[in-house]
mmCIF file of C-alpha atoms and ligand atoms in Angstrom:
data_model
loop_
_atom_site.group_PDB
_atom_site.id
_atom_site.type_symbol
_atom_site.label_atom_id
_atom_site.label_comp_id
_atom_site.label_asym_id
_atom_site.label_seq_id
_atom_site.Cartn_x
_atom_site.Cartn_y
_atom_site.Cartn_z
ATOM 1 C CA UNK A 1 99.423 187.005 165.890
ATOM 2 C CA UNK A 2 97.328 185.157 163.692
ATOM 3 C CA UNK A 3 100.253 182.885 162.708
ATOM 4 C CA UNK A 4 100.900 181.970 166.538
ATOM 5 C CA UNK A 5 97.007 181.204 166.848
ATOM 6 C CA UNK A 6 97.107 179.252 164.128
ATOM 7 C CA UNK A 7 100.343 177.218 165.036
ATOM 8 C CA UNK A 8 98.836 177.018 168.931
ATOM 9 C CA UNK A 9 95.582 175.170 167.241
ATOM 10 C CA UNK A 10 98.041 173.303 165.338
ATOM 11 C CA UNK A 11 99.700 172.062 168.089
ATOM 12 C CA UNK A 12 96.637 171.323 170.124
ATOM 13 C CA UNK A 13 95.490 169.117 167.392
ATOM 14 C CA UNK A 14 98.239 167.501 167.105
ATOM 15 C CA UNK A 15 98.279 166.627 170.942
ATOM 16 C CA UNK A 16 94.627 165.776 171.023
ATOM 17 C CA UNK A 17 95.064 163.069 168.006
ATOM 18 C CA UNK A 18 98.478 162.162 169.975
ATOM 19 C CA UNK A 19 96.693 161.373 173.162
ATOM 20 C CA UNK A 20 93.893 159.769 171.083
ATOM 21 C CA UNK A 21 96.085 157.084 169.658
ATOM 22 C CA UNK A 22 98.502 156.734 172.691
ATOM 23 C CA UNK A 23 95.249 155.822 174.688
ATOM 24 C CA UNK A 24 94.192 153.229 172.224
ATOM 25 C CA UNK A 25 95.633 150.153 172.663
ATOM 26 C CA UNK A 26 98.676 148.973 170.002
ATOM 27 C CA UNK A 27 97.569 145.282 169.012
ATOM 28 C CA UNK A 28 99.481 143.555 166.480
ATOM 29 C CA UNK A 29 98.281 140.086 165.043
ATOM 30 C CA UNK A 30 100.019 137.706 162.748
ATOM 31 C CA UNK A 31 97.162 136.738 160.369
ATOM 32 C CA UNK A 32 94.269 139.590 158.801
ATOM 33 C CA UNK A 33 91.615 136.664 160.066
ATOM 34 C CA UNK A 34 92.970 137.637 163.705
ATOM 35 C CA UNK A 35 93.646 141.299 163.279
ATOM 36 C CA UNK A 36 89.415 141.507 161.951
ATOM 37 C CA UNK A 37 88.441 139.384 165.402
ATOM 38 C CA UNK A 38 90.440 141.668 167.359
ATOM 39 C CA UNK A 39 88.635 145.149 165.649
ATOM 40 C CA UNK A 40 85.294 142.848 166.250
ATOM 41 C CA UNK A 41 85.893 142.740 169.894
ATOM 42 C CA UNK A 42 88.393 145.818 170.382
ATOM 43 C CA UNK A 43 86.074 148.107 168.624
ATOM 44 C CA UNK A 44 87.458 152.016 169.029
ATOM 45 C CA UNK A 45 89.967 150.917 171.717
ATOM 46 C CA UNK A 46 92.544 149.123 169.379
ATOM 47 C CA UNK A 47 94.736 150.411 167.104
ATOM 48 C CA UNK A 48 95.292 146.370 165.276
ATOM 49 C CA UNK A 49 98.100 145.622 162.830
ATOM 50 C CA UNK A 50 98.464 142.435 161.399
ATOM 51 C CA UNK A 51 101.545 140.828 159.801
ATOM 52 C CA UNK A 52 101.002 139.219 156.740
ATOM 53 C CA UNK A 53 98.267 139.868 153.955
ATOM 54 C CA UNK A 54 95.938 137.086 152.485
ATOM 55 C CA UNK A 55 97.994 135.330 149.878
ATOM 56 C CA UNK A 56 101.087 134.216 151.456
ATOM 57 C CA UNK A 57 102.323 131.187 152.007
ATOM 58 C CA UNK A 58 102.375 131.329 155.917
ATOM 59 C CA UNK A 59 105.091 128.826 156.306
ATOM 60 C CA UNK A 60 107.431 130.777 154.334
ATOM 61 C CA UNK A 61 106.802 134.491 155.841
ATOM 62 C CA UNK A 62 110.060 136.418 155.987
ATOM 63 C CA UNK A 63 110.172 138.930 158.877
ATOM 64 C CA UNK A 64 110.418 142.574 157.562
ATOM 65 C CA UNK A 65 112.106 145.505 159.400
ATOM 66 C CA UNK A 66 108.147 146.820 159.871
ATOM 67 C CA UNK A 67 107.105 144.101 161.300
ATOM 68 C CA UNK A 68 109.881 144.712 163.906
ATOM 69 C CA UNK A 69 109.068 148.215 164.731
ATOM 70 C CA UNK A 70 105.199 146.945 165.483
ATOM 71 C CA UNK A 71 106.475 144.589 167.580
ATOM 72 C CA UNK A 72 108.426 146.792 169.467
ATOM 73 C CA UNK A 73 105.470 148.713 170.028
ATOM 74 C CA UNK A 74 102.571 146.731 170.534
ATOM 75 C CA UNK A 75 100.465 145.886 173.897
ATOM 76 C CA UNK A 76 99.297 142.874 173.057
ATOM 77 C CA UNK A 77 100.730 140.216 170.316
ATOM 78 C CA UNK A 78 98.137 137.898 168.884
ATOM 79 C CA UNK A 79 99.160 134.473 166.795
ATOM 80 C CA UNK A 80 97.705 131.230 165.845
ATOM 81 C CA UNK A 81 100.427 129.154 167.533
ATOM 82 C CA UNK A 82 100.495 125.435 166.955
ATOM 83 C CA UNK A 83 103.692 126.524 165.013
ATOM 84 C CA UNK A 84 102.024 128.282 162.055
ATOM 85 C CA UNK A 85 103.931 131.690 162.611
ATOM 86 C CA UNK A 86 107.408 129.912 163.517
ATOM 87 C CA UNK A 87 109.250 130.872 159.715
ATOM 88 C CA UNK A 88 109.083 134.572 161.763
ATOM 89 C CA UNK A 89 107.644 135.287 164.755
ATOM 90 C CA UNK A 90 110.570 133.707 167.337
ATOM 91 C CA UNK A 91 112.885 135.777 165.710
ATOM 92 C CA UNK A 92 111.533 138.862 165.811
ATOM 93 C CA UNK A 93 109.895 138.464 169.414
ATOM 94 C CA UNK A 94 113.703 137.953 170.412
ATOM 95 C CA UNK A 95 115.220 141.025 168.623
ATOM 96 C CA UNK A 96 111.991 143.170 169.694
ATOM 97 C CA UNK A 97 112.573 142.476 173.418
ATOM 98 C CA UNK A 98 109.321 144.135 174.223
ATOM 99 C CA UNK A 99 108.720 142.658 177.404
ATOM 100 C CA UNK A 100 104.738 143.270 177.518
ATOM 101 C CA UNK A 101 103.898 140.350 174.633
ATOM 102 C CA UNK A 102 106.732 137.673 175.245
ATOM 103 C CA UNK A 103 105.192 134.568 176.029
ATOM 104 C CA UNK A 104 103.481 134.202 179.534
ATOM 105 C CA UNK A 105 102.978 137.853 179.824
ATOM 106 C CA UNK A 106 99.930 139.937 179.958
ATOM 107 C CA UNK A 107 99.869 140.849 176.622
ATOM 108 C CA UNK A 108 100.521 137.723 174.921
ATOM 109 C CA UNK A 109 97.723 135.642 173.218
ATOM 110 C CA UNK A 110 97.746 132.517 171.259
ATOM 111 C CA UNK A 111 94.379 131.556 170.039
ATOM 112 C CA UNK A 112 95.262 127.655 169.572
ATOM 113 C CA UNK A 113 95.710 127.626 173.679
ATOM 114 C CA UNK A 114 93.294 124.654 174.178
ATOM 115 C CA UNK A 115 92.536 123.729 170.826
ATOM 116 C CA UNK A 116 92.419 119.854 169.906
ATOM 117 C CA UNK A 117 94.975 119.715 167.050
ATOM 118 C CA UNK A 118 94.555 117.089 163.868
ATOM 119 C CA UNK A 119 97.507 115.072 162.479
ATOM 120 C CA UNK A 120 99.382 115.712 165.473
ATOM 121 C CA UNK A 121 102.748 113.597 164.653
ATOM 122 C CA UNK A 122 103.894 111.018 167.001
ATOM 123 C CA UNK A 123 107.436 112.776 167.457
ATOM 124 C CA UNK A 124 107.369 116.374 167.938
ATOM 125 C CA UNK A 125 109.944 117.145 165.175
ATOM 126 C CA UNK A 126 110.430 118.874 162.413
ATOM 127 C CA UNK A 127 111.987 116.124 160.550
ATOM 128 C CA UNK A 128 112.280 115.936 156.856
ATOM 129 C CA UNK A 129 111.014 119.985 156.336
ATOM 130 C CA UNK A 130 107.143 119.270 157.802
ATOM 131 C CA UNK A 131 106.122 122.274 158.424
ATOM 132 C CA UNK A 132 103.377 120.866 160.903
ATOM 133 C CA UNK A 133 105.627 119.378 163.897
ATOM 134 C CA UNK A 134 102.996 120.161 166.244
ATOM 135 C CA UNK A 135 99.827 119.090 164.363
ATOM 136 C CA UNK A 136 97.716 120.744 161.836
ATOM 137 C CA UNK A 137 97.994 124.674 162.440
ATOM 138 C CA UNK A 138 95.378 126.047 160.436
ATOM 139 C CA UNK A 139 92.860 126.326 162.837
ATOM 140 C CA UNK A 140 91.471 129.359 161.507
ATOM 141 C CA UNK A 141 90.120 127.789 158.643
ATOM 142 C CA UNK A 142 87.894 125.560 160.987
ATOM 143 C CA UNK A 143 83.815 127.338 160.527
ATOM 144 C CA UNK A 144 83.931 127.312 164.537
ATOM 145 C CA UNK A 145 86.634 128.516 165.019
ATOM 146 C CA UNK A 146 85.616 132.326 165.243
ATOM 147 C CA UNK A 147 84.090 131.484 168.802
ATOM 148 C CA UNK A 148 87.343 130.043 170.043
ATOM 149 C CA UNK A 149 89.408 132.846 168.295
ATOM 150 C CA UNK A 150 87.651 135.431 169.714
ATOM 151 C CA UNK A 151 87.237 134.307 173.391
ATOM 152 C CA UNK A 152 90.911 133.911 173.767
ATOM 153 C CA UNK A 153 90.896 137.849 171.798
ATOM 154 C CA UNK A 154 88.554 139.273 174.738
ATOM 155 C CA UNK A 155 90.781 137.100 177.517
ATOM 156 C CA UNK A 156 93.563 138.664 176.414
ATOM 157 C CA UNK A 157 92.318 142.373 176.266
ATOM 158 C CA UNK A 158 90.538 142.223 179.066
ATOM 159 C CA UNK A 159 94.043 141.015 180.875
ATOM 160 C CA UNK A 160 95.822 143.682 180.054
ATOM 161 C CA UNK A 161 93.337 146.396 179.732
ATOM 162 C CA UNK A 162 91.032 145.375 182.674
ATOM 163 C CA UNK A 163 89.604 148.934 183.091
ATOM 164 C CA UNK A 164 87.394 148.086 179.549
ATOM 165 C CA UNK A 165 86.609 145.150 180.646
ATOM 166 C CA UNK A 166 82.435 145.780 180.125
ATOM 167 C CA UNK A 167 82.906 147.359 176.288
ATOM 168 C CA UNK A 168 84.664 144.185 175.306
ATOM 169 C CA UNK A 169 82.383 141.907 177.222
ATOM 170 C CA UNK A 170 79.716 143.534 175.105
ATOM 171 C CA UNK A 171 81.243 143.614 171.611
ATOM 172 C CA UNK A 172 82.028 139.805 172.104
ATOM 173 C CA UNK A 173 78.265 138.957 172.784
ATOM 174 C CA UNK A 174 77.011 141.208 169.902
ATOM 175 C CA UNK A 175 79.924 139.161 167.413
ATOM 176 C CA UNK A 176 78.987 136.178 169.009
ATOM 177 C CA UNK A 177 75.544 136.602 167.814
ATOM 178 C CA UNK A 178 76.780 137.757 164.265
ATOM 179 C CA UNK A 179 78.969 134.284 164.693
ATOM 180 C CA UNK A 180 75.702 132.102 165.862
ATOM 181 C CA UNK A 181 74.197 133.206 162.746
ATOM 182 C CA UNK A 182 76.736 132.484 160.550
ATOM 183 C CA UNK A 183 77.495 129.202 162.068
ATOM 184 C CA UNK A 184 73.959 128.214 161.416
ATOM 185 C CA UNK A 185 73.952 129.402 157.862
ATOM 186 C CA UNK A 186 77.469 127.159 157.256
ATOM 187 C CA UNK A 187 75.535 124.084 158.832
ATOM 188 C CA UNK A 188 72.623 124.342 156.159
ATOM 189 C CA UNK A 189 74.680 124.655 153.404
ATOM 190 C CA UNK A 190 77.181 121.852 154.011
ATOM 191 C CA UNK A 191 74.035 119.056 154.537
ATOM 192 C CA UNK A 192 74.555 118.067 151.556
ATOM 193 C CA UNK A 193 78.903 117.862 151.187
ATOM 194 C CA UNK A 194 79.211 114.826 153.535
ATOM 195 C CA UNK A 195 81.283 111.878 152.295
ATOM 196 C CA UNK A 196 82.112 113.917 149.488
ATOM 197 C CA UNK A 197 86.015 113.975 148.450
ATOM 198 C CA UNK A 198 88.640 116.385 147.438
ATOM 199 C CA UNK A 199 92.091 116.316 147.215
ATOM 200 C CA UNK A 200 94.335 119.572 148.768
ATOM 201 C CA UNK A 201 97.241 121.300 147.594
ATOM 202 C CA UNK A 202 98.486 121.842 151.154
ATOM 203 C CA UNK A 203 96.918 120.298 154.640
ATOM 204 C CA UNK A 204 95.217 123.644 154.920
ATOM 205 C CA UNK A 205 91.530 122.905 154.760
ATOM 206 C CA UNK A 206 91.490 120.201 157.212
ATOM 207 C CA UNK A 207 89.351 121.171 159.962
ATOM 208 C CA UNK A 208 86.758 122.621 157.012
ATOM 209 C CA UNK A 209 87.095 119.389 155.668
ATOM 210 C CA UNK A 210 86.414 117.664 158.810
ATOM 211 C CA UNK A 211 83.783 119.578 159.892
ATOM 212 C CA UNK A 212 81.692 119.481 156.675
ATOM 213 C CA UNK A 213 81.751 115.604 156.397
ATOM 214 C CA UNK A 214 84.018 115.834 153.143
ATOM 215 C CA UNK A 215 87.027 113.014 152.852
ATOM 216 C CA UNK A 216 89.623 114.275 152.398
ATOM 217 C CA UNK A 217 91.762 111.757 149.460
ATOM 218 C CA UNK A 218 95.271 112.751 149.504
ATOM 219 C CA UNK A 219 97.700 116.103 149.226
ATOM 220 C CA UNK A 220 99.443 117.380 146.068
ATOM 221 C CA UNK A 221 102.324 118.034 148.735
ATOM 222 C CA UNK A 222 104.341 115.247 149.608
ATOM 223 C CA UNK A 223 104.170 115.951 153.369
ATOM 224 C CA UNK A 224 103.111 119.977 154.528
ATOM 225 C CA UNK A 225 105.649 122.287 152.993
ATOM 226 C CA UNK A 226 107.323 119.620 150.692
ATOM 227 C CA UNK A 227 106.623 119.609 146.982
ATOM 228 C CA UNK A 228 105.243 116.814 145.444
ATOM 229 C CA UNK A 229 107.163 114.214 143.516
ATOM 230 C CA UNK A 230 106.395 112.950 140.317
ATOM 231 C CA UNK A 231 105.916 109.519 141.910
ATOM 232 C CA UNK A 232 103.565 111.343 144.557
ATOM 233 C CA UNK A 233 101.421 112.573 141.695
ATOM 234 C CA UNK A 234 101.327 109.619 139.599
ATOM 235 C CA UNK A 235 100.225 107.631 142.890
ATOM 236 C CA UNK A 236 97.609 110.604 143.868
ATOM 237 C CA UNK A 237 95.868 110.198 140.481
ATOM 238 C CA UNK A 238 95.547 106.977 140.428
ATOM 239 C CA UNK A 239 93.410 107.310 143.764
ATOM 240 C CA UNK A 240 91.667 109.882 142.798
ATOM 241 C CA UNK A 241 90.139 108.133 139.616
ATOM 242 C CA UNK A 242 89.494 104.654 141.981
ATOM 243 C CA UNK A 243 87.866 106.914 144.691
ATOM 244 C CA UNK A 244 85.543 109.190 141.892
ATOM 245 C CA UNK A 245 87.460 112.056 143.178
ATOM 246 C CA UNK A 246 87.449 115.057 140.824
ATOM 247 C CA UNK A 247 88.303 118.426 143.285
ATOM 248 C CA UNK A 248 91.420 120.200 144.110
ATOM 249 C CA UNK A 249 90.922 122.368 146.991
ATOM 250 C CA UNK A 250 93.606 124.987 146.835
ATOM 251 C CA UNK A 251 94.537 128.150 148.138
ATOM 252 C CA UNK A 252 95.917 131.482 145.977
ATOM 253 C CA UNK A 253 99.554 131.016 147.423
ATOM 254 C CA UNK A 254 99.478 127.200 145.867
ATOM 255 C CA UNK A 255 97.011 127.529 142.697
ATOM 256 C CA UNK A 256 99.913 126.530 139.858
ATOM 257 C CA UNK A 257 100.512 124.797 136.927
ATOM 258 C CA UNK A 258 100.680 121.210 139.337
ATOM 259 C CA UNK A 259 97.346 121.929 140.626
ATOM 260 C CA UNK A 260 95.626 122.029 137.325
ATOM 261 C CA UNK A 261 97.673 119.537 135.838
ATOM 262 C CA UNK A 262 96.271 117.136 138.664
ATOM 263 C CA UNK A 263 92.462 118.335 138.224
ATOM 264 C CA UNK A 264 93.044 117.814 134.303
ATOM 265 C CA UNK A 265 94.117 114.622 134.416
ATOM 266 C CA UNK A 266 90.775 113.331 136.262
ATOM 267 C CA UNK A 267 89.086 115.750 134.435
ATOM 268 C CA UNK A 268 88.037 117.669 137.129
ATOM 269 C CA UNK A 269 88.283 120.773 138.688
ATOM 270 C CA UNK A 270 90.615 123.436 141.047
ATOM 271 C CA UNK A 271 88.515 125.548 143.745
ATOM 272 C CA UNK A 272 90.854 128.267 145.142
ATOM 273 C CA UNK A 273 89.559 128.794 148.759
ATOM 274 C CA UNK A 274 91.422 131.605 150.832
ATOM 275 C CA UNK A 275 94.054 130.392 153.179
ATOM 276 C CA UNK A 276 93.205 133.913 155.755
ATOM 277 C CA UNK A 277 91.273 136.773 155.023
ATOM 278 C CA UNK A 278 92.324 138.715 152.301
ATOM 279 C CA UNK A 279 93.620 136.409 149.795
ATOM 280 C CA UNK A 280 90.296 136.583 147.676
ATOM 281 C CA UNK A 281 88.391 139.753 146.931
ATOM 282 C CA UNK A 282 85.527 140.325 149.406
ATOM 283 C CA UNK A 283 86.809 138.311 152.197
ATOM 284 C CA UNK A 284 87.899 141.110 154.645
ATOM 285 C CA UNK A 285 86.592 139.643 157.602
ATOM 286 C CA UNK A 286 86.836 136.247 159.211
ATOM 287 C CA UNK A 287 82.728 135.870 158.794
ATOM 288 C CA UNK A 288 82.975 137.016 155.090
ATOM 289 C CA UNK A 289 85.788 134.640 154.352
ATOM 290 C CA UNK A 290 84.349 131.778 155.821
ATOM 291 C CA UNK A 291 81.449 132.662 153.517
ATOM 292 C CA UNK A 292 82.937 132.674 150.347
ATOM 293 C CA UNK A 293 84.524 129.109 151.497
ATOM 294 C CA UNK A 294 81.291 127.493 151.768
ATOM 295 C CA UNK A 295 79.390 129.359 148.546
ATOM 296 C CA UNK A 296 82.650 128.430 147.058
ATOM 297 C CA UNK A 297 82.433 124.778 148.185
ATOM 298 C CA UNK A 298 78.669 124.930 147.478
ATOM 299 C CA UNK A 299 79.538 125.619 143.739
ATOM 300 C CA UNK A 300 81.830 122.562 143.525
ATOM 301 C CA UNK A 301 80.429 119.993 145.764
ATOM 302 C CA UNK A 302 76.453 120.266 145.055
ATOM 303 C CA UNK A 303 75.868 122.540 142.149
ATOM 304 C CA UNK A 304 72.330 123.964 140.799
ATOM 305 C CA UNK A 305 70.852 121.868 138.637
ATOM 306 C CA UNK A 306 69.959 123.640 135.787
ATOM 307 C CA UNK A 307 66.697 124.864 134.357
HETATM 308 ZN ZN1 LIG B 1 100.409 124.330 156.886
#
């Protein structure tokens, strides 16, 4: 008897948690930085799981049979767009066939819809490996961004999930404030960064760049996603020592022996900045990350004078 109790409470557990999750809603996001603004906004309602971790290389993500079984499950699909996730996320939207986040339904969101793209080529193409056909796609490294992320988050939840429409309204004003406050923080700090210049491994930290006032001098890549040349190099070091320029900005995925062969030879230095959030201990959430960018930055760019 007590065995059959036992198994009954068992079972009702197991139904209660069962119900629990099936009511949540299954979100899966390509980047952590998107899977944290959907949590910010989702709150209790989402169950988010996002498809790559902070130090890859996101031009060169290989699609894994979990990611497929996510997909195949999800209510709503989150990505960058602007052709960051296209190494994996065509292919395994086709073989998924989960007709609730293909693109133009419900439960699809791409947080670049709208967003003013840099280096957009002449020719959409993909000519000669660039990896950016479509303009720079790191939007997410961009310190207002998060507001733009995260509006397009709530759309998109609030589409398909209309009957929560007030909690997520909510949570998006109190992250917005969290955002306000950050944004104003950023602005302080980078005062004094303006016509300041670096040189980047990969086009990554364009829209940080732009947005703090720094120049950015060249790329250690020959175009996005091609590895530099010995020519290249020779050419970028030159520049750098005409132009004073004396940081690398790079991220974990690219900080290698060509990065700090380049910094040595102007005798300066490599700052690894995260790529997404993850990549670098302690930057969890968007917010955080974008944190550790600028104290990071701050380090390089205007350090304390000493004592
Ligand atoms: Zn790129």
């Amino acid at each position: 008897m007590k065995t059959l109790v036992l198994s009954l409470l068992v079972g009702l557990f197991a139904f209660a948690t069962d119900a629990q999750a099936a009511d949540k809603l299954k979100v899966v996001a390509t980047i952590p930085d998107l899977a944290d603004i959907v949590r910010e906004v989702g709150g209790e309602r989402v169950d988010v799981t996002a498809l790559t971790k902070g130090r890859e290389n996101l031009h060169l993500v290989t699609a894994r049979p979990s990611h497929l079984v996510a997909l195949s499950k999800a209510d709503v699909f989150v990505q960058v767009g602007l052709s960051l996730e296209v190494a994996f996320v065509p292919g395994l939207m086709e073989t998924a066939r989960n007709p609730r986040i293909q693109p133009g339904a419900p439960g699809f969101v791409n947080v670049s819809e709208g967003w003013e793209a840099l280096d957009k080529p002449a020719n959409v193409s993909r000519q000669a490996g660039d990896v950016h056909p479509q303009g720079n796609p790191h939007m997410n490294l961009d310190p207002r961004a998060g507001r733009f992320m995260a509006e397009r988050v709530r759309d998109g939840l609030i589409r398909v999930d209309a009957g929560s429409k007030e909690l997520y309204a909510k949570r998006f004003a109190d992250y917005e404030k969290r955002l306000d406050e950050a944004e104003a923080r950023w602005s302080e700090q980078r005062k004094a960064w303006s016509g300041k210049k670096v040189v980047v491994y990969h086009q990554e930290y364009g829209y940080l760049c732009r947005a703090c006032g720094i120049d950015i001098v060249g790329s250690i890549e020959a175009k996005p996603g091609i590895p530099p040349t010995p020519n290249h190099l020779a050419e970028l070091i030159a520049k750098m020592k005409e132009t004073g320029c004396t940081t690398v900005l790079t991220a974990p995925w690219s900080n290698d022996d060509t990065v700090a062969r380049v910094a040595e030879a102007v005798g300066g230095k490599a700052v690894e900045l995260p790529n997404q959030c993850g990549g670098i201990a302690g930057t969890d959430t968007w917010i955080a990350m974008m944190d550790l960018v600028h104290r990071r930055l701050g380090e390089a760019l205007s350090p304390a004078k000493g004592p």
